[in-house]
PDB file of C-alpha atoms in Angstrom:
ATOM      1  CA  MET A   1     -12.692  -2.057 -13.049  1.00 59.00           C
ATOM      2  CA  ARG A   2     -11.816  -2.351 -16.725  1.00 70.00           C
ATOM      3  CA  TYR A   3      -8.261  -3.551 -16.149  1.00 83.00           C
ATOM      4  CA  ARG A   4      -9.018  -5.729 -13.143  1.00 85.00           C
ATOM      5  CA  SER A   5      -7.094  -8.753 -14.412  1.00 87.00           C
ATOM      6  CA  LEU A   6      -3.954  -6.632 -14.960  1.00 87.00           C
ATOM      7  CA  PHE A   7      -4.255  -5.399 -11.370  1.00 89.00           C
ATOM      8  CA  ASP A   8      -5.003  -8.812  -9.892  1.00 88.00           C
ATOM      9  CA  ASP A   9      -2.454 -10.765 -11.932  1.00 89.00           C
ATOM     10  CA  ALA A  10       0.456  -8.309 -11.763  1.00 92.00           C
ATOM     11  CA  LEU A  11       3.684  -9.679 -10.370  1.00 93.00           C
ATOM     12  CA  ASP A  12       4.316  -6.425  -8.462  1.00 90.00           C
ATOM     13  CA  MET A  13       2.591  -5.296  -5.292  1.00 91.00           C
ATOM     14  CA  ILE A  14      -0.118  -2.763  -6.191  1.00 91.00           C
ATOM     15  CA  HIS A  15      -2.576  -0.911  -4.007  1.00 91.00           C
ATOM     16  CA  ILE A  16      -5.115   1.866  -4.390  1.00 90.00           C
ATOM     17  CA  VAL A  17      -5.196   4.552  -1.716  1.00 89.00           C
ATOM     18  CA  SER A  18      -7.836   7.198  -1.000  1.00 88.00           C
ATOM     19  CA  ALA A  19      -7.003  10.875  -0.481  1.00 83.00           C
ATOM     20  CA  ASP A  20      -6.842  10.391   3.285  1.00 87.00           C
ATOM     21  CA  GLY A  21      -4.308   7.553   2.965  1.00 87.00           C
ATOM     22  CA  THR A  22      -6.726   4.656   3.447  1.00 94.00           C
ATOM     23  CA  ILE A  23      -6.034   1.507   1.433  1.00 96.00           C
ATOM     24  CA  VAL A  24      -9.147   0.807  -0.638  1.00 96.00           C
ATOM     25  CA  ASP A  25      -7.831  -2.103  -2.707  1.00 96.00           C
ATOM     26  CA  ALA A  26      -4.728  -4.251  -3.107  1.00 96.00           C
ATOM     27  CA  ASN A  27      -3.743  -7.008  -5.459  1.00 96.00           C
ATOM     28  CA  ARG A  28      -3.110 -10.623  -4.544  1.00 95.00           C
ATOM     29  CA  VAL A  29       0.689 -10.268  -4.642  1.00 96.00           C
ATOM     30  CA  GLU A  30       0.638  -7.429  -2.113  1.00 96.00           C
ATOM     31  CA  LEU A  31      -1.666  -9.303   0.244  1.00 96.00           C
ATOM     32  CA  GLU A  32       0.364 -12.510   0.041  1.00 95.00           C
ATOM     33  CA  THR A  33       3.731 -10.755   0.338  1.00 95.00           C
ATOM     34  CA  LEU A  34       2.718  -8.786   3.404  1.00 95.00           C
ATOM     35  CA  GLY A  35       0.773 -11.648   4.991  1.00 95.00           C
ATOM     36  CA  TYR A  36      -2.693 -10.100   5.119  1.00 96.00           C
ATOM     37  CA  GLU A  37      -6.164 -11.333   4.322  1.00 96.00           C
ATOM     38  CA  ARG A  38      -8.066  -8.837   2.159  1.00 96.00           C
ATOM     39  CA  SER A  39     -10.602  -8.189   4.928  1.00 96.00           C
ATOM     40  CA  GLU A  40      -7.927  -7.116   7.416  1.00 95.00           C
ATOM     41  CA  TYR A  41      -5.863  -5.083   4.935  1.00 96.00           C
ATOM     42  CA  ILE A  42      -8.481  -2.993   3.154  1.00 97.00           C
ATOM     43  CA  GLY A  43      -9.287  -0.005   5.345  1.00 97.00           C
ATOM     44  CA  LYS A  44      -5.838   0.260   6.927  1.00 95.00           C
ATOM     45  CA  LYS A  45      -3.950   3.513   6.639  1.00 93.00           C
ATOM     46  CA  LEU A  46      -1.052   3.264   4.217  1.00 90.00           C
ATOM     47  CA  ALA A  47       1.280   4.515   6.963  1.00 90.00           C
ATOM     48  CA  GLU A  48       0.510   1.382   8.984  1.00 91.00           C
ATOM     49  CA  VAL A  49       2.157  -0.856   6.390  1.00 92.00           C
ATOM     50  CA  ILE A  50       5.151   1.327   5.519  1.00 92.00           C
ATOM     51  CA  HIS A  51       8.409   1.377   7.429  1.00 91.00           C
ATOM     52  CA  PRO A  52       8.525   4.428   9.735  1.00 90.00           C
ATOM     53  CA  ASP A  53      11.574   5.826   7.928  1.00 91.00           C
ATOM     54  CA  CYS A  54       9.564   6.009   4.677  1.00 91.00           C
ATOM     55  CA  ARG A  55       6.213   7.282   5.952  1.00 91.00           C
ATOM     56  CA  GLN A  56       6.785  11.000   5.425  1.00 91.00           C
ATOM     57  CA  GLU A  57       7.874  10.594   1.809  1.00 89.00           C
ATOM     58  CA  ALA A  58       4.972   8.234   1.078  1.00 86.00           C
ATOM     59  CA  ALA A  59       2.514  10.742   2.574  1.00 86.00           C
ATOM     60  CA  GLU A  60       3.985  13.465   0.372  1.00 87.00           C
ATOM     61  CA  ARG A  61       3.588  11.290  -2.760  1.00 84.00           C
ATOM     62  CA  VAL A  62      -0.067  10.572  -1.896  1.00 82.00           C
ATOM     63  CA  LYS A  63      -0.705  14.295  -1.385  1.00 86.00           C
ATOM     64  CA  GLU A  64       1.031  15.195  -4.660  1.00 87.00           C
ATOM     65  CA  THR A  65      -0.999  12.615  -6.539  1.00 84.00           C
ATOM     66  CA  PHE A  66      -4.295  13.942  -5.222  1.00 84.00           C
ATOM     67  CA  ASN A  67      -3.164  17.493  -6.035  1.00 88.00           C
ATOM     68  CA  GLY A  68      -2.757  16.480  -9.676  1.00 88.00           C
ATOM     69  CA  THR A  69       0.973  15.748  -9.882  1.00 86.00           C
ATOM     70  CA  PRO A  70       1.447  12.535 -11.842  1.00 83.00           C
ATOM     71  CA  ILE A  71       3.507   9.908 -10.012  1.00 77.00           C
ATOM     72  CA  SER A  72       4.245   6.981 -12.282  1.00 73.00           C
ATOM     73  CA  ASN A  73       6.447   5.064  -9.879  1.00 75.00           C
ATOM     74  CA  HIS A  74       7.193   5.334  -6.205  1.00 76.00           C
ATOM     75  CA  GLU A  75       9.194   2.814  -4.241  1.00 82.00           C
ATOM     76  CA  THR A  76       9.006   2.469  -0.495  1.00 85.00           C
ATOM     77  CA  VAL A  77       9.703  -0.105   2.192  1.00 89.00           C
ATOM     78  CA  PRO A  78       6.593  -2.038   3.221  1.00 90.00           C
ATOM     79  CA  VAL A  79       6.379  -4.035   6.413  1.00 90.00           C
ATOM     80  CA  THR A  80       4.749  -7.423   6.823  1.00 91.00           C
ATOM     81  CA  LYS A  81       1.741  -7.976   9.067  1.00 90.00           C
ATOM     82  CA  GLU A  82       3.974  -9.661  11.619  1.00 87.00           C
ATOM     83  CA  ILE A  83       6.236  -6.615  11.841  1.00 85.00           C
ATOM     84  CA  ALA A  84       3.433  -4.035  11.585  1.00 79.00           C
ATOM     85  CA  ASP A  85       1.661  -5.630  14.550  1.00 76.00           C
ATOM     86  CA  ALA A  86       4.795  -5.568  16.725  1.00 73.00           C
ATOM     87  CA  PRO A  87       4.692  -3.070  19.612  1.00 69.00           C
ATOM     88  CA  PHE A  88       7.958  -1.396  18.582  1.00 61.00           C
ATOM     89  CA  MET A  89       6.471  -0.204  15.278  1.00 56.00           C
ATOM     90  CA  GLU A  90       4.174   2.361  16.887  1.00 54.00           C
TER      91      GLU A  90
END
């Protein structure tokens, strides 16, 4: 990745998501903020780490992006590992 250091050293949470909504990479800030180790975070569905109230809009943004609509910024409400693993989140 040509800009790997920008990705890794950014002060914002950044992730890369595949067309089916699977997280394929995330920077250090995102992993630390949400409380995940890389090995347990990569491969999760994006919906698993987004607050339920925001999941539909996030899914629409992912779909738009993969359909060619540029999305330069999208804010959502992530949930930490502790919250995501709670039974009430399902």
